[in-house]
């Protein structure tokens, strides 16, 4: 292949605190940090994004496909997942300093489904947790960005309540802290791609978020893709993935 899977890097001491770094052959590649979906639950892992990681790298993009601690059986309760996002960003800043090829690289945080939530949450905080890190864009693929709305709709069979350890009534501070919709404007350029046939996270959630974000002064580009379902974004052969790839290459 035209890339080398350099290594699996640990950003913490837990076995889940790792990411796979793909480096392309070119000098000064753009850098993408990927967050997988699965409603923050075990056993869904970063292997969901292996295929698109390899394809993006073949296109000349450096990729860090990130793992993180999740909820569920043998999983980790709140706030482990968000702690991992913070730790991964701090490590990513260090990685850019030590990897000459990545020094000052244009960085995008990209997440699918619940990973979209993590990408946007991390993008809003990156300047605080890692001042040396400049996030040029947050990109959500069928993302979960309003946790109160997702809770009310019961998305993922009660995934939000499991993730945050309660409802907006019982743990309101957690919803305010964790939900990108509660923190608008996020202070970062945002792109959202969503399929019109998504029955896992229906597109009206993204439409509502975009309207709120634009009202709050955020710069958001929303693309709704026809004939596209929830998992199409993680398959390199689909038109939905090609839109993501084109977006990353054009913004880079």
Backbone as a ProteinNet text record, in pm:
[ID]
protein_1_A
[PRIMARY]
XXXXXXXXXXXXXXXXXXXXXXXXXXXXXXXXXXXXXXXXXXXXXXXXXXXXXXXXXXXXXXXXXXXXXXXXXXXXXXXXXXXXXXXXXXXXXXXXXXXXXXXXXXXXXXXXXXXXXXXXXXXXXXXXXXXXXXXXXXXXXXXXXXXXXXXXXXXXXXXXXXXXXXXXXXXXXXXXXXXXXXXXXXXXXXXXXXXXXXXXXXXXXXXXXXXXXXXXXXXXXXXXXXXXXXXXXXXXXXXXXXXXXXXXXXXX
[TERTIARY]
83.8	0	87.3	23.4	98.9	106.4	75.5	89.7	158.6	204.4	255.7	179.8	122	58.6	174	207.8	329.4	322.5	218	209.7	79.1	51.3	-58	2.8	-43.4	15.2	-74.2	-14.5	-90.5	-86.9	-205	-209.9	-245.6	-254.5	-285	-246.2	-280.1	-236.8	-339.6	-465.3	-568.6	-552.2	-584.7	-567.1	-648.9	-760.7	-844	-788.7	-693.3	-642.7	-531.1	-571.7	-476.6	-537.9	-451.6	-496.5	-399.5	-451.1	-366.5	-328.5	-198.7	-150.1	-111.6	-175.7	-144.6	-73.7	45.9	120.7	136.6	96.6	115.9	260.1	295.2	431.5	466.5	365.7	394.2	442.9	512	552.4	435.9	432.8	332	188.2	147.3	9	-86.5	-212.5	-312.6	-333.8	-386.1	-403.1	-549.6	-601.3	-739.7	-741.2	-813.4	-835.3	-975.8	-987.7	-1117	-1170.9	-1302	-1371.7	-1483.4	-1476.1	-1577.7	-1707.8	-1813.4	-1944.8	-1975.2	-2105.3	-2150.4	-2217.1	-2270.6	-2340.3	-2254.7	-2126.4	-2029.8	-2017.4	-2069.4	-2081.7	-1975.7	-1942.8	-1875.6	-1975.8	-1934.1	-1795	-1748.6	-1826	-1794	-1660.4	-1573.8	-1438.1	-1390	-1264.3	-1207.4	-1191.1	-1202	-1194	-1304.8	-1413.7	-1520.4	-1466	-1357.2	-1304.5	-1172.2	-1132.9	-1007.5	-1006.7	-1115.8	-1118.2	-1106.8	-1180.1	-1170.9	-1038.9	-982	-850.2	-747.1	-747.8	-651.9	-674.5	-801.1	-830.9	-790.7	-817.8	-778.4	-627	-557.3	-411.6	-357.1	-419	-377.8	-398.7	-492.7	-518.8	-425.5	-333.3	-235.5	-265.2	-360	-399.4	-345.2	-283.2	-241	-364.6	-378.1	-497.6	-457.3	-524.6	-514	-652	-667.4	-795.2	-798.2	-881	-871.6	-964	-908.7	-989.3	-1011.9	-1111.6	-1140.7	-1223.7	-1224.5	-1303.5	-1452.4	-1529.3	-1671.8	-1754.7	-1885.7	-1978.3	-2027.3	-2095.8	-2152.1	-2082.1	-2117.1	-2058.1	-1906.1	-1838.1	-1692.2	-1641.5	-1732	-1693.8	-1663.8	-1666.2	-1626.2	-1733.7	-1778.7	-1884.2	-1833	-1927.9	-1898.5	-1796.8	-1697.7	-1673.7	-1556.5	-1532.7	-1411.6	-1396.3	-1506.8	-1496.9	-1449.6	-1508.2	-1469.3	-1328.3	-1289.9	-1151	-1053.9	-1093.8	-1006.9	-995.7	-1104.7	-1097.9	-998.8	-1007.9	-917.6	-771.9	-748.3	-612.6	-559.4	-645.9	-603.9	-564.6	-636.7	-603.1	-469.9	-448	-320.2	-205.6	-228.4	-125.9	-103.5	-211.8	-203.1	-116.1	-126.9	-41.7	105.9	131	267.9	315.7	226	257.1	296.1	224.6	257	395.6	431.2	563.1	674.7	652.6	759.8	769.6	657.5	659.2	681.1	801.9	835.6	735.4	690.7	597.9	463.5	427.6	295.8	302.7	421.9	438	356.1	263.6	180.1	78.2	53.1	-42.3	-181.8	-253.7	-394.4	-473.7	-540.4	-605.7	-757.6	-819.9	-964.9	-1001.1	-1104.2	-1159.6	-1286	-1290.6	-1401	-1460.6	-1593.1	-1655.6	-1784.3	-1808.2	-1930.4	-2025.1	-2150.8	-2255.2	-2216.6	-2206	-2163	-2019.9	-1940.8	-1807.3	-1812.2	-1919.5	-1939.2	-1957.1	-2029.1	-2041.4	-1904	-1820	-1686.8	-1598.6	-1608	-1527.5	-1564.5	-1693.4	-1737	-1707	-1729.3	-1699.7	-1550.4	-1468.6	-1323.9	-1278.9	-1337.8	-1299	-1324.3	-1433.6	-1467.8	-1370.7	-1300.7	-1210.9	-1063	-1030.5	-891	-798.4	-843.9	-756.2	-724.9	-811.6	-786.1	-699.5	-729.9	-656.4	-521.3	-508.4	-382.6	-366.2	-317	-306.3	-225.6	-134.2	-52.5	-130.2	-248.6	-326.7	-425.4	-423.2	-519.4	-612.3	-738.9	-838.3	-901.2	-879.6	-933.7	-1079.9	-1123.3	-1262.3	-1305.1	-1434.3	-1499.4	-1600.2	-1593.8	-1680.7	-1760.1	-1892.2	-1980.1	-2047.4	-2041.6	-2107	-2224.7	-2346.6	-2465.3	-2442.7	-2400.9	-2355.7	-2470.4	-2439.1	-2530.4	-2480.8	-2544.5	-2490.5	-2576.6	-2701.7	-2789.2	-2830.3	-2762	-2784.4	-2919.6	-2972.3	-3107.5	-3211.2	-3199.6	-3293.8	-3279	-3154.6	-3130.7	-3186.8	-3173.2	-3232.4	-3384	-3445	-3591.2	-3646.2	-3569.7	-3614.4	-3578.2	-3501.9	-3461.8	-3367	-3285.7	-3195	-3101	-3073	-2981.4	-3030.7	-3163.1	-3220.1	-3169.8	-3184.3	-3146.4	-2997.6	-2924.1	-2778.3	-2732.4	-2803.6	-2758.5	-2766.2	-2875.8	-2889.4	-2781.5	-2748.6	-2642.4	-2506.5	-2483.9	-2356.8	-2335.1	-2438.4	-2424.8	-2466.6	-2521.5	-2558.4	-2686.1	-2777.8	-2905.6	-2974	-3079.7	-3161.8	-3124	-3176.9	-3152.3	-3203.2	-3300.7	-3352	-3259.7	-3204.6	-3124.6	-2978.9	-2923.2	-2782.3	-2770.9	-2840.4	-2841.9	-2702.7	-2615.4	-2480.9	-2404.9	-2425.8	-2356.4	-2403.6	-2533	-2585.6	-2529.8	-2522.4	-2466.9	-2319.3	-2247.1	-2103.7	-2076.4	-2159.6	-2127.3	-2192	-2298.2	-2372.4	-2323.2	-2272.7	-2230.1	-2341	-2465.5	-2576.7	-2593.9	-2549.9	-2563.7	-2449	-2352.3	-2231.2	-2207.4	-2309.3	-2294.2	-2267.2	-2186.8	-2111.3	-1984.6	-1940.7	-1826.6	-1692.6	-1691.6	-1566.7	-1479.5	-1540.6	-1464.1	-1553	-1490.8	-1561.8	-1622.5	-1751.1	-1821.7	-1881.9	-1873.8	-1938.9	-2018.5	-2139.6	-2221.8	-2275.1	-2248.9	-2302.2	-2400.5	-2519.6	-2620.9	-2702	-2735.3	-2813.9	-2963.2	-3037.7	-3182.9	-3255.9	-3185.7	-3249.2	-3197.3	-3138	-3081.7	-3195	-3212.9	-3315.9	-3255.5	-3122.7	-3055.8	-3046.9	-2994.9	-2997.3	-3063.5	-3195.1	-3264.2	-3210.2	-3211.4	-3146.1	-3208.9	-3332.2	-3392.3	-3316.4	-3242.7	-3160.2	-3047.7	-2985.4	-2879.7	-2936.1	-3053.7	-3113.7	-3140.7	-3193.8	-3224.7	-3096.8	-2993.9	-2866.1	-2808.5	-2810	-2753.3	-2824.9	-2957.1	-3033.7	-2993.2	-2979.4	-2939.8	-2797	-2707.8	-2567.7	-2553.3	-2625.7	-2616.9	-2675.6	-2783.3	-2841.8	-2742.2	-2662	-2563.1	-2436.5	-2428.7	-2314	-2207.2	-2234.5	-2137.5	-2138.4	-2022.7	-2014	-2027.9	-2143	-2175	-2218.9	-2163.4	-2209	-2281.5	-2405.6	-2484.1	-2511.9	-2482.4	-2510.5	-2594	-2715.3	-2800	-2793.6	-2754	-2725.7	-2842.8	-2889.8	-3002	-2964.4	-3059.5	-3039.1	-2929.8	-2904.7	-2791	-2836.9	-2785.3	-2818.8	-2709.4	-2727.5	-2640.4	-2496.9	-2481	-2347.1	-2272.8	-2335.8	-2271.6	-2139.6	-2126.7	-2007.6	-1880.6	-1895.2	-1775.5	-1735.3	-1797.9	-1768.5	-1703.9	-1575.8	-1504.8	-1567.3	-1656.9	-1712.1	-1835.4	-1884.4	-2009.8	-1989	-2094.9	-2093.8	-2083.4	-2142.3	-2137.9	-1994.2	-1918.9	-1778.6	-1699.5	-1729	-1657.8	-1679.3	-1797.7	-1822	-1729.9	-1714.6	-1623.4	-1480.8	-1437.8	-1301.1	-1275.5	-1370.7	-1357	-1351.1	-1433.2	-1433.9	-1298.7	-1244.1	-1114.5	-1003.3	-1006.7	-902	-915.2	-1038.7	-1056.9	-1025.4	-1061.7	-1034.1	-886.6	-820.7	-677.3	-593.7
-120.9	0	125.9	238.9	363.9	435.1	364.4	421.3	317.2	361.2	264	282.1	173	179.8	185.1	306.3	324.5	247.1	272.3	201.2	230.3	146.6	172.5	243.9	365.3	452.3	460.5	451.7	465.5	610.2	665.1	800.3	798.9	676.8	660.1	520.5	484.9	355.4	244.5	280.3	177.7	114.5	-14.9	-81.9	-17.8	46.7	109.4	243.3	297.8	432.6	426.4	389.7	374.4	428.1	458.6	496.2	442.1	414.2	365.9	484.3	507.5	619.2	569.4	626	596.4	718.7	699.1	809.9	787.1	883	869.1	900	872.3	895.3	1043.1	1127.5	1267.9	1345.9	1454.6	1546.3	1638.1	1681.3	1777.5	1738.4	1618.2	1580.1	1648	1668.6	1708.1	1591.7	1622	1521	1512.1	1390.2	1366.2	1274.4	1316.3	1230.8	1174.9	1042.1	975.5	920.5	941.2	887	795	668.1	571.4	587.8	528.3	532.1	406.1	383.3	268.1	308.3	432.3	482.3	471.9	498.8	501.7	366.3	260.1	131.1	30.1	-58.8	-183.2	-264.5	-348.1	-377.7	-298.8	-197.9	-127.2	-55.4	-76.1	-23.6	46	86.7	165.6	84.8	-49	-131.6	-96.8	-33.7	11.5	106.2	177.8	280.7	241.1	114.4	68.3	91.5	56.8	63.5	207.1	299.6	437.5	501.6	456.9	507.4	476.7	353	311.3	387.8	408.7	478.8	626.1	691.1	831.2	845.5	751.5	756.9	737.5	647.9	627.1	754	839.4	966.3	1077.7	1045.1	1144	1213.6	1158.2	1218.5	1133.4	1196.7	1125	1104.3	985.1	950.3	894.7	943.4	880.4	826.6	694.1	626.8	589.1	659.3	661.4	560.3	487.8	407.5	484.5	443.3	511	417.9	448.2	366.3	390.9	282.3	287.5	233.1	255.4	210	68.9	8.4	-124.2	-228.8	-355.4	-466.4	-462.1	-467.9	-457.9	-324.6	-227.3	-96	-1.3	128.5	230.9	337.5	370.9	471.6	613.5	704.9	847.9	882.8	970.5	1043.5	986.7	855.9	797.6	831.6	823.5	846.5	988.4	1086.7	1225.6	1254.2	1190	1203.2	1154.7	1048.7	994	1088.6	1155	1253.4	1363.7	1413	1517.7	1470	1349.2	1294.1	1271	1225.9	1199.8	1328.8	1437.4	1566.4	1618.9	1606.1	1649.4	1569.3	1439.9	1354	1389.6	1424	1459.2	1583.3	1679.4	1798.5	1759.2	1667.5	1616	1541.2	1463	1385.4	1477.3	1588.1	1683.3	1744.8	1765	1821.7	1720.8	1594.9	1495.3	1435.6	1431.6	1378.6	1494.7	1506.4	1620.4	1637.3	1523.8	1526.9	1591.8	1583.1	1633	1770.2	1825.3	1951.3	2061.5	2118.9	2225.5	2180.6	2049	1997.6	2052.5	2075.3	2116.4	1997.2	2019.1	1908.9	1917	1805.7	1793.2	1682.1	1704.7	1599.8	1549.4	1420	1360.1	1247.3	1246	1138.2	1089.9	958.9	896.8	866.9	910.2	879.2	934.8	849.3	898.7	951.5	902.4	957.4	1101.5	1137.6	1275.9	1365.6	1314.7	1387.7	1412.4	1308.7	1321.5	1417.6	1414	1502.7	1649.1	1679.1	1817.6	1862.4	1773.6	1806.2	1834.2	1751.5	1771.1	1897.2	1924.1	2041.9	2170.4	2172.2	2291.7	2315.8	2210.3	2218.9	2216.6	2186.2	2160	2274.7	2398.9	2513.6	2524.9	2467.1	2472.4	2356.5	2235.8	2118.1	2103.7	2158.2	2148.9	2277.6	2384	2513.7	2509.3	2413.6	2403.3	2341.7	2286	2215.6	2312.4	2320.3	2404.9	2315.1	2312.1	2232.5	2320.8	2285.4	2367.9	2335	2212.1	2175	2057.4	2058.1	1941.4	1890.8	1761.2	1702.3	1588.9	1599.7	1497.1	1418	1286.2	1194.9	1131.8	1175.7	1131.1	1144.2	1263.3	1277.7	1295.6	1268.2	1294.1	1420.3	1533.4	1659.4	1726.7	1685.3	1738.9	1621.9	1609.5	1491.7	1493.5	1611.9	1617.5	1567.8	1612.5	1568.1	1418.6	1370.1	1226.5	1143.7	1197.5	1130	1124.2	1237.4	1245.5	1148.4	1127.9	1038.3	892.3	869	731.6	670	750.4	695.7	591.3	487.3	382.8	308.7	290.9	218.4	273.6	404.5	465.8	488	499.2	510.8	636.3	748	874	866	809.2	794.5	701.9	598.6	507.1	577.1	655.5	726.2	829.8	908.1	1017.8	977.9	857.9	810	870.7	908	962.6	1045.6	1113.9	1194.7	1342	1428.6	1572.6	1626.7	1558.7	1601.8	1558.1	1436.4	1384.4	1428	1446.7	1490.7	1606.9	1718.2	1828.3	1883.9	1885.7	1940.2	1858.7	1727.5	1641.9	1671.1	1693.8	1727.8	1861.6	1958.3	2088.7	2077.8	1994.1	1978.5	1898	1797.2	1697.9	1725.4	1804.6	1819.4	1939.1	1916.8	2029.8	2133.2	2087.6	2179.8	2276.8	2235.4	2320.7	2420.9	2412.1	2495.4	2583.1	2603.2	2685.2	2830.6	2902.9	2852.4	2780.6	2682	2600	2664.5	2765.4	2833.2	2757.7	2668.7	2592.5	2573.6	2569.8	2546.6	2406.8	2396.8	2268.8	2226.4	2095.9	2034.9	1914.8	1898.9	1783.9	1718.4	1588.4	1508	1407.5	1399.2	1309.3	1248.4	1121	1052.1	1069.5	1084	1103.7	974.8	859.9	731.8	675.3	761.6	718.8	696.5	570.3	542	514.9	529.5	513.2	648.9	747.9	887.7	965.5	982.9	1047.8	1188.6	1231.7	1357.5	1481.8	1474	1595.5	1641.9	1550.6	1591.9	1684.9	1652.2	1738.5	1870.2	1865	1989.4	2086.4	2033.6	2118.6	2175.1	2092.6	2140.5	2251.2	2230.7	2328.7	2463.4	2459.5	2583.5	2656.3	2580.3	2640.1	2693.6	2618.1	2658.6	2786.3	2793.4	2913.1	3034.6	3013.9	3122.6	3173.9	3081.3	3117.7	3178.5	3182.1	3244.3	3148.1	3017.8	2919.5	2914.3	2878.6	2856.6	2706.2	2667.5	2525.4	2500.5	2398.3	2353.5	2220.4	2214	2091	2031.7	1902.1	1831	1708.6	1704	1585.5	1502.5	1377.1	1291.4	1198.1	1200.6	1116.5	969	883.7	739.1	685.4	755.2	721.5	683.1	569.1	522.6	554.2	507.1	544	494.4	371.6	310.7	334.2	403.2	421.9	498.7	584.2	668.6	589.9	471.2	395.2	291.7	298.6	205.6	284.1	255.7	333.6	327.5	230.5	216.4	303.7	373.4	446.9	591.9	648.9	791.5	878.3	833	911.1	925.9	817.2	826.2	914.6	903.5	985	1134.4	1171	1311.7	1353.9	1267.1	1296.4	1311.4	1217.4	1218.5	1346	1382.5	1504.8	1628.5	1629.2	1741.4	1755	1643.3	1647.2	1693	1647.1	1686	1834	1884.3	2023.9	2119.4	2083.1	2171.5	2165.8	2055	2043.5	2119.9
0	0	0	-35.2	-43.9	91.2	197.7	331.4	418.2	534.2	630.3	759.6	812	942.9	1041.4	1084.8	1161.8	1291.3	1369.5	1496.3	1567.4	1665.6	1757.8	1877.9	1902.1	2003.8	2126.1	2244.2	2368.6	2415.7	2446.3	2501.5	2650.6	2705.5	2847.6	2890.7	3014.1	3067.9	3048.1	3024.8	3004.7	2866.5	2853.6	2724.1	2611.5	2647.6	2543.4	2497	2571.3	2541.2	2437	2314.6	2204.5	2075.7	1981	1847.9	1744.7	1625.8	1516.4	1428.7	1414.2	1333.3	1194.8	1092.9	952.6	895.4	843.3	783.3	634	551.9	407.6	369.1	243.2	198.4	182.5	158.3	126.2	248	220.8	327.9	364.4	489.2	536.8	502.3	537.2	508.3	606.5	566.1	665.7	763.4	879.9	984.7	1025.4	1030	1069.6	1190.7	1293.9	1410.5	1400.8	1396.4	1378.2	1510.3	1532.4	1649.6	1600.2	1636.5	1592.9	1671.1	1616	1680.6	1759	1782.2	1860.1	1989.8	1995.1	2114.8	2240.9	2225.9	2337.8	2408.6	2345.2	2414.8	2371.9	2467.6	2432.9	2350.6	2256.5	2220.5	2098.7	2056.2	1931.1	1944.5	1844.2	1855	1728.7	1732.9	1623.7	1495.4	1505.4	1384.7	1285	1333	1243	1135.7	1169.9	1080.2	1015.5	1029.1	968.8	817.4	750.7	603.2	554.3	617.8	568.8	613.3	725	765.7	658.3	611.4	508.9	379.1	343.2	218.7	226.1	339.2	354.3	347.9	409.6	409	267.7	193	53.9	-28.5	14.8	-54.9	-8.3	84.9	127.4	258.7	334.8	462.7	576.9	674.6	796	883.7	940.4	1018.1	1153.5	1258.1	1389.3	1423	1412.2	1437.9	1585.3	1658.1	1803.5	1872.3	1969.6	2060.2	2189.8	2266.4	2393.5	2481.8	2612	2705.3	2681.1	2689.8	2659.8	2776.4	2767.3	2870.5	2838.5	2935.2	2913.4	2998.4	2973.7	3046.8	3033.6	3146.2	3150.9	3095.4	3086.2	3037.1	3152.5	3123.5	3220	3228.7	3349.4	3363	3339.1	3327.6	3321.1	3428.3	3401.4	3275.3	3194.6	3202.2	3141.7	2993	2917.9	2772.9	2743	2811.6	2786.1	2837.6	2946.4	2993.7	2886.4	2815	2710.6	2591.5	2556.6	2447.8	2484	2606.8	2654	2651.3	2702	2705	2563.5	2474.3	2336.3	2265	2292.8	2230.7	2283	2412.1	2469.3	2408.8	2390.1	2330.3	2183.2	2115.4	1973.2	1952.9	2044.7	2036.9	2049.4	2140.4	2161.7	2037.1	1978.6	1858.5	1742.9	1728.8	1621.7	1643	1768.5	1796.7	1765.8	1800.4	1788.3	1648.4	1572.5	1436.6	1340.8	1288.8	1203.3	1088.8	1035.7	922.9	959.6	1086.7	1130.3	1195.7	1205	1277	1208.4	1284	1229.4	1127.4	1117.8	1018.8	1044.3	936.8	945.9	1002.1	1113.9	1186.3	1178.5	1142.8	1148.2	1245.7	1326.9	1412.6	1345.1	1316.9	1242.1	1323.8	1336.9	1412.3	1349.6	1361.4	1310.2	1425.4	1414	1512	1650.1	1752.4	1884.1	1878.7	1784	1764.1	1715.1	1644.1	1603.5	1724.8	1824.4	1950.5	2011.3	2015.1	2076.6	1997.4	1863.8	1780.6	1806	1811.5	1832.5	1975.4	2071.6	2211.9	2228.4	2165.7	2173.5	2101.2	1985.6	1907.1	1984.7	2060.7	2137.9	2253.6	2295.7	2411.6	2378.1	2255.2	2218.7	2257.4	2238.3	2266.3	2414.7	2498.5	2643.8	2690.1	2641.5	2690.6	2622.2	2500	2425.9	2345.7	2409.4	2341.6	2211.8	2199.8	2078.1	1961.6	1990.8	1889.2	1824.2	1691.5	1620.3	1540	1578.4	1506.5	1399.4	1272.8	1164.7	1135.3	1168.1	1142.1	1228.5	1263.7	1323.9	1222.1	1193.9	1092.2	1154.9	1147.5	1202.6	1092.4	1102.3	1009.4	1082.8	1050	1123.9	1275.1	1320.5	1458.8	1558.4	1684.9	1797.1	1866.3	1843.9	1893.4	1999.3	2011.4	2116.4	2205.9	2320.7	2405.3	2473.3	2503.4	2562	2461.8	2338	2234.3	2208.8	2209.1	2186.7	2302	2425.6	2541.9	2529.1	2495.8	2487.5	2383.7	2275.8	2168.7	2196.6	2301.6	2334.6	2234.3	2167.1	2065.6	2126.9	2047.5	2092.5	2215.2	2226.3	2341	2474.2	2490.1	2616.8	2633.9	2521.2	2528.4	2602.5	2583.2	2644.4	2796.5	2848	2993.2	3048.8	2973.7	3017.5	3013.5	2909.7	2892.7	3003.8	3032.6	3129.7	3271.5	3286.2	3420	3473.4	3383.9	3429.9	3323	3364.8	3274.7	3288.2	3200.1	3215.5	3349.7	3408.7	3539.5	3652.9	3643.6	3755.9	3750.6	3629.8	3618.4	3518.6	3545.3	3447.8	3416.6	3515.1	3492.2	3388.6	3387.9	3291.1	3149.2	3133.1	3000.4	2953.2	3043.5	3005.5	2967.6	3040.3	3014.8	2888.3	2862.3	2758.2	2623.6	2619.7	2494.5	2413.3	2291.6	2208.1	2188	2178.3	2156.4	2273	2392.3	2510.3	2520.9	2430.8	2441.4	2320.3	2240.7	2120.8	2155.7	2074.1	1958	2003.3	1926.3	1968	1936.1	1849.9	1817.4	1719.2	1640.5	1540.3	1417.2	1300.5	1174.6	1177.8	1140.4	1151.5	1018	993.8	878.3	929.6	878.1	916.5	790.2	777.4	667.8	728.6	671.2	727.5	612.9	626.9	523.9	546.5	436.4	449.1	486	477.9	512.2	644.1	725.4	854.2	954.1	997.4	1097.6	1235.6	1247.3	1377	1447.3	1375.3	1419.5	1305.5	1310.4	1197.9	1172	1043.9	1007.7	1069.5	1116.5	1174	1298.3	1363.7	1477.9	1432.2	1319.5	1266.7	1215.8	1150.1	1100.2	1215.2	1325.2	1440.3	1502.1	1511.3	1566.6	1478.4	1347.2	1253.9	1267.8	1277.4	1292.6	1421.4	1531.8	1659.7	1653.3	1588.7	1580	1497.6	1385.4	1301.3	1372.4	1446.7	1525.7	1629.2	1683.9	1786.3	1725.8	1591.8	1526.8	1479.3	1486.8	1438.4	1285.9	1228.6	1084.2	1060.7	1008.1	990.4	846.4	785.7	654.5	674.7	624.7	640.3	502.7	488.3	363.5	396.9	339.7	357.6	229.9	245.8	131.2	102.2	-21.9	-61.7	-68.6	-33.6	-43.8	45.6	156.8	242.7	382.8	432.9	567.2	667.3	789.2	899.9	883.9	835	830.2	699.1	605	474.4	484.9	584.6	595.2	628.1	683.5	723.5	618.5	501.2	391.4	276.7	246.2	144	5	-21.1	-155.5	-178.8	-75.1	-89.3	-133.1	-190.3	-227.2	-102	9.4	134.2	182.7	180	220.7	123.7	-5.6	-104.2	-78.6	-27.5	8.4	122.4	221.2	332.9	281.1	199.3	146.8	67.7	-17.7	-96.4	-6.9	97.3	191.1	260.4	305	374.8	280.8	157.6	62.8	23.5	15.4	-25.5	90.2	213.7	326.4	364.1	328.6	360.3	258.9
[MASK]
++++++++++++++++++++++++++++++++++++++++++++++++++++++++++++++++++++++++++++++++++++++++++++++++++++++++++++++++++++++++++++++++++++++++++++++++++++++++++++++++++++++++++++++++++++++++++++++++++++++++++++++++++++++++++++++++++++++++++++++++++++++++++++

